[in-house]
Tab-separated table of C-alpha atoms in Angstrom:
chain	number	residue	atom	x	y	z
Z	982	ALA	CA	-0.011	-0.009	-0.026
Z	983	GLN	CA	1.126	3.517	-0.690
Z	984	SER	CA	1.853	5.627	2.303
Z	985	VAL	CA	3.990	8.456	3.549
Z	986	THR	CA	5.327	8.728	7.067
Z	987	GLN	CA	6.565	11.955	8.662
Z	988	PRO	CA	7.709	10.744	12.074
Z	989	ASP	CA	8.091	14.248	13.615
Z	990	ILE	CA	4.746	15.926	14.369
Z	991	HIS	CA	6.484	19.073	15.625
Z	992	ILE	CA	10.025	20.484	15.601
Z	993	THR	CA	11.414	23.490	17.155
Z	994	VAL	CA	14.750	25.008	16.038
Z	995	SER	CA	16.603	28.207	16.735
Z	996	GLU	CA	16.957	30.801	14.019
Z	997	GLY	CA	20.194	30.132	12.146
Z	998	ALA	CA	20.297	26.484	13.070
Z	999	SER	CA	20.177	23.738	10.581
Z	1000	LEU	CA	16.995	21.789	9.861
Z	1001	GLU	CA	16.147	18.215	8.767
Z	1002	LEU	CA	12.610	16.977	8.342
Z	1003	ARG	CA	12.142	13.291	7.880
Z	1004	CYS	CA	9.976	11.543	5.310
Z	1005	ASN	CA	9.673	7.830	4.656
Z	1006	TYR	CA	7.428	6.407	1.944
Z	1007	SER	CA	6.017	3.200	0.748
Z	1008	TYR	CA	5.214	3.017	-2.953
Z	1009	GLY	CA	4.881	0.079	-5.349
Z	1010	ALA	CA	6.255	1.749	-8.391
Z	1011	THR	CA	9.007	4.328	-9.098
Z	1012	PRO	CA	8.097	7.203	-6.794
Z	1013	TYR	CA	7.741	10.820	-7.577
Z	1014	LEU	CA	8.433	12.653	-4.377
Z	1015	PHE	CA	7.487	16.168	-3.304
Z	1016	TRP	CA	7.804	18.573	-0.421
Z	1017	TYR	CA	5.222	21.208	0.167
Z	1018	VAL	CA	4.948	24.013	2.678
Z	1019	GLN	CA	1.729	25.509	4.252
Z	1020	SER	CA	1.461	28.747	6.061
Z	1021	PRO	CA	-1.563	29.002	8.402
Z	1022	GLY	CA	-4.834	29.304	6.630
Z	1023	GLN	CA	-3.229	28.955	3.198
Z	1024	GLY	CA	-2.870	26.415	0.503
Z	1025	LEU	CA	0.251	24.360	-0.143
Z	1026	GLN	CA	3.235	25.600	-1.987
Z	1027	LEU	CA	5.648	23.323	-3.789
Z	1028	LEU	CA	9.151	23.478	-2.308
Z	1029	LEU	CA	10.914	20.835	-4.456
Z	1030	LYS	CA	10.400	17.564	-6.238
Z	1031	TYR	CA	12.282	14.483	-7.332
Z	1032	PHE	CA	11.485	12.001	-10.062
Z	1033	SER	CA	14.816	11.011	-11.617
Z	1034	GLY	CA	18.381	11.835	-11.899
Z	1035	ASP	CA	20.510	13.486	-9.258
Z	1036	THR	CA	19.273	12.231	-5.828
Z	1037	LEU	CA	19.993	15.626	-4.245
Z	1038	VAL	CA	17.572	18.141	-5.390
Z	1039	GLN	CA	17.441	21.904	-4.811
Z	1040	GLY	CA	14.263	23.778	-4.183
Z	1041	ILE	CA	12.990	27.273	-3.421
Z	1042	LYS	CA	13.751	29.229	-0.239
Z	1043	GLY	CA	17.181	27.473	0.171
Z	1044	PHE	CA	15.703	24.028	0.860
Z	1045	GLU	CA	17.153	20.795	-0.508
Z	1046	ALA	CA	16.177	17.146	-0.200
Z	1047	GLU	CA	18.016	13.799	-0.727
Z	1048	PHE	CA	16.370	10.729	-2.150
Z	1049	LYS	CA	17.629	7.487	-0.655
Z	1050	ARG	CA	16.040	4.517	-2.384
Z	1051	SER	CA	17.620	2.007	0.036
Z	1052	GLN	CA	16.038	3.751	2.976
Z	1053	SER	CA	12.786	4.781	1.218
Z	1054	SER	CA	13.450	8.251	2.474
Z	1055	PHE	CA	13.252	11.738	1.122
Z	1056	ASN	CA	14.390	14.103	3.910
Z	1057	LEU	CA	14.205	17.742	3.645
Z	1058	ARG	CA	17.115	19.949	4.784
Z	1059	LYS	CA	18.043	23.581	5.215
Z	1060	PRO	CA	21.413	24.741	6.472
Z	1061	SER	CA	20.229	27.890	8.255
Z	1062	VAL	CA	16.649	28.428	9.169
Z	1063	HIS	CA	14.970	31.869	9.054
Z	1064	TRP	CA	12.034	32.904	11.262
Z	1065	SER	CA	9.868	32.969	8.068
Z	1066	ASP	CA	10.373	29.244	7.637
Z	1067	ALA	CA	7.879	28.522	10.500
Z	1068	ALA	CA	5.081	26.677	8.840
Z	1069	GLU	CA	3.724	23.128	8.276
Z	1070	TYR	CA	5.693	20.882	5.880
Z	1071	PHE	CA	4.205	18.033	3.957
Z	1072	CYS	CA	5.935	15.220	2.152
Z	1073	ALA	CA	4.032	13.537	-0.729
Z	1074	VAL	CA	4.555	10.594	-3.054
Z	1075	GLY	CA	2.893	9.911	-6.398
Z	1076	GLY	CA	3.510	8.527	-9.794
Z	1077	GLY	CA	1.953	7.562	-13.051
Z	1078	THR	CA	-0.463	9.332	-15.259
Z	1079	GLY	CA	-3.434	10.714	-13.299
Z	1080	ASN	CA	-2.541	8.933	-10.110
Z	1081	GLN	CA	-3.343	10.612	-6.923
Z	1082	PHE	CA	-0.545	11.718	-4.544
Z	1083	TYR	CA	-0.330	10.457	-0.989
Z	1084	PHE	CA	0.545	12.927	1.709
Z	1085	GLY	CA	2.169	12.568	5.086
Z	1086	THR	CA	0.484	13.988	8.180
Z	1087	GLY	CA	2.831	16.994	8.232
Z	1088	THR	CA	5.497	18.323	10.448
Z	1089	SER	CA	4.956	21.666	12.156
Z	1090	LEU	CA	8.063	23.852	12.393
Z	1091	THR	CA	8.533	26.498	15.080
Z	1092	VAL	CA	11.476	28.808	14.866
Z	1093	ILE	CA	12.696	30.528	17.990
Z	1094	PRO	CA	14.791	33.727	17.967
L	259	ASP	CA	-1.158	35.097	-13.635
L	260	GLY	CA	-2.578	31.637	-13.658
L	261	GLY	CA	-3.722	29.879	-10.587
L	262	ILE	CA	-6.543	28.227	-8.679
L	263	THR	CA	-9.269	30.309	-6.919
L	264	GLN	CA	-11.358	28.867	-4.080
L	265	SER	CA	-14.292	30.679	-2.800
L	266	PRO	CA	-15.475	31.516	-0.222
L	267	LYS	CA	-12.480	31.623	2.129
L	268	TYR	CA	-14.739	31.015	5.192
L	269	LEU	CA	-18.118	29.203	5.088
L	270	PHE	CA	-20.530	28.485	7.780
L	271	ARG	CA	-23.159	25.754	7.551
L	272	LYS	CA	-26.167	24.967	9.648
L	273	GLU	CA	-27.051	21.431	10.568
L	274	GLY	CA	-28.844	19.675	7.635
L	275	GLN	CA	-27.813	22.164	5.043
L	276	ASN	CA	-25.911	21.410	1.804
L	277	VAL	CA	-23.214	23.872	0.865
L	278	THR	CA	-21.022	24.229	-2.201
L	279	LEU	CA	-17.473	25.125	-2.368
L	280	SER	CA	-16.157	26.731	-5.549
L	281	CYS	CA	-12.848	25.884	-7.306
L	282	GLU	CA	-11.801	27.526	-10.467
L	283	GLN	CA	-8.521	27.264	-12.384
L	284	ASN	CA	-7.080	29.051	-15.340
L	285	LEU	CA	-3.987	26.881	-15.714
L	286	ASN	CA	-5.471	24.746	-18.456
L	287	HIS	CA	-4.981	21.674	-16.207
L	288	ASP	CA	-6.794	18.526	-17.020
L	289	ALA	CA	-6.889	16.898	-13.526
L	290	MET	CA	-8.582	18.526	-10.459
L	291	TYR	CA	-8.690	17.247	-6.930
L	292	TRP	CA	-10.492	17.930	-3.634
L	293	TYR	CA	-8.739	17.303	-0.331
L	294	ARG	CA	-9.920	17.660	3.216
L	295	GLN	CA	-7.474	18.689	5.840
L	296	ASP	CA	-7.937	18.033	9.532
L	297	PRO	CA	-5.349	18.730	12.320
L	298	GLY	CA	-2.895	15.887	12.732
L	299	GLN	CA	-4.390	13.946	9.761
L	300	GLY	CA	-2.752	15.484	6.842
L	301	LEU	CA	-4.627	15.686	3.554
L	302	ARG	CA	-7.248	13.094	2.570
L	303	LEU	CA	-8.638	12.777	-0.907
L	304	ILE	CA	-12.324	13.289	-1.370
L	305	TYR	CA	-12.855	13.299	-5.159
L	306	TYR	CA	-10.753	13.759	-8.273
L	307	SER	CA	-11.426	14.279	-11.978
L	308	GLN	CA	-9.054	13.758	-14.753
L	309	ILE	CA	-11.278	14.954	-17.621
L	310	VAL	CA	-14.571	16.851	-18.048
L	311	ASN	CA	-17.669	14.925	-17.208
L	312	ASP	CA	-15.769	12.332	-15.337
L	313	PHE	CA	-14.745	11.947	-11.776
L	314	GLN	CA	-13.811	9.315	-9.195
L	315	LYS	CA	-14.249	8.851	-5.461
L	316	GLY	CA	-11.243	9.235	-3.246
L	317	ASP	CA	-10.749	7.806	0.188
L	318	ILE	CA	-13.465	9.828	1.974
L	319	ALA	CA	-16.145	10.527	-0.570
L	320	GLU	CA	-19.152	9.729	1.634
L	321	GLY	CA	-21.321	12.790	2.228
L	322	TYR	CA	-19.778	14.743	-0.658
L	323	SER	CA	-20.605	15.217	-4.302
L	324	VAL	CA	-18.802	16.901	-7.238
L	325	SER	CA	-19.436	17.874	-10.896
L	326	ARG	CA	-17.003	18.641	-13.732
L	327	GLU	CA	-19.008	20.296	-16.483
L	328	LYS	CA	-16.164	22.639	-17.541
L	329	LYS	CA	-12.391	22.022	-17.540
L	330	GLU	CA	-11.897	25.138	-15.431
L	331	SER	CA	-14.357	24.323	-12.656
L	332	PHE	CA	-14.697	21.561	-10.091
L	333	PRO	CA	-17.205	22.462	-7.302
L	334	LEU	CA	-17.591	20.341	-4.225
L	335	THR	CA	-20.950	20.004	-2.467
L	336	VAL	CA	-20.888	19.064	1.218
L	337	THR	CA	-24.237	17.394	1.761
L	338	SER	CA	-26.232	16.908	4.995
L	339	ALA	CA	-25.106	13.288	4.899
L	340	GLN	CA	-21.590	14.452	5.882
L	341	LYS	CA	-21.748	14.235	9.725
L	342	ASN	CA	-18.539	16.015	10.547
L	343	PRO	CA	-17.917	18.579	7.792
L	344	THR	CA	-15.969	21.094	9.902
L	345	ALA	CA	-12.529	21.180	8.173
L	346	PHE	CA	-10.232	22.976	5.883
L	347	TYR	CA	-10.837	22.072	2.231
L	348	LEU	CA	-8.192	22.364	-0.462
L	349	CYS	CA	-8.606	22.198	-4.239
L	350	ALA	CA	-5.674	21.271	-6.447
L	351	SER	CA	-4.977	20.725	-10.092
L	352	ARG	CA	-2.242	19.354	-12.369
L	353	GLN	CA	-1.709	18.415	-15.991
L	354	ARG	CA	-3.169	14.804	-16.556
L	355	ASP	CA	0.269	13.691	-17.843
L	356	GLY	CA	2.239	16.098	-15.713
L	357	GLN	CA	2.950	13.958	-12.634
L	358	THR	CA	6.421	15.394	-12.462
L	359	TYR	CA	5.115	18.884	-11.893
L	360	GLY	CA	3.115	18.146	-8.756
L	361	TYR	CA	-0.098	19.847	-7.775
L	362	THR	CA	-1.033	23.541	-7.817
L	363	PHE	CA	-3.170	24.283	-4.797
L	364	GLY	CA	-5.834	26.798	-4.090
L	365	SER	CA	-5.727	28.829	-0.853
L	366	GLY	CA	-8.488	26.758	0.761
L	367	THR	CA	-11.966	27.081	2.257
L	368	ARG	CA	-12.567	26.756	5.890
L	369	LEU	CA	-15.905	25.189	6.521
L	370	THR	CA	-17.488	25.413	10.067
L	371	VAL	CA	-20.800	23.882	11.140
L	372	VAL	CA	-22.742	26.173	13.394
């Protein structure tokens, strides 16, 4: 069965510190992987995506993610967090024409000064 | 600029009422989706449509209905049969063959039962 697990419900980091948000997936075919960010009361914005090629992908706002097939993981990282990064982050997996995506339950990020 | 417009942003429903949430896109996307978001549960798929006049149930379709009469529009009706409709509803779209591009999301509608 297809699924996405985000083990950390909530993470708090200090501004300027590094960040890693975890994502593990289960998918029967070649996965297409995505990270989205959601500010309170808003829709989701695409941060980055992976579907082939280099396993380290760069996204917007200084985020990057690394696809590790052997670990079924797609962790999101940022070397130095800014206060404006405080939001909810969702990992998603999908693939194939017209197939739906599967979302994790999200990780809420708090940034302290 | 192209995008997805959801309206209204806030909606209040009385017990036993049907309400309709609007979703319009000008991205020329083929596929459209409705998700429900509850705290701690992530996004759950209600309905999706890959072409006009065709749609499929998602994981939690009971108590909801949709139509897809135009490519640009995919309204969601929350019926009185939906016993716990209070949630944040998100509409999304993508190219039917554009799975590598991910979804584009609207800004959501928050529905509250009063």
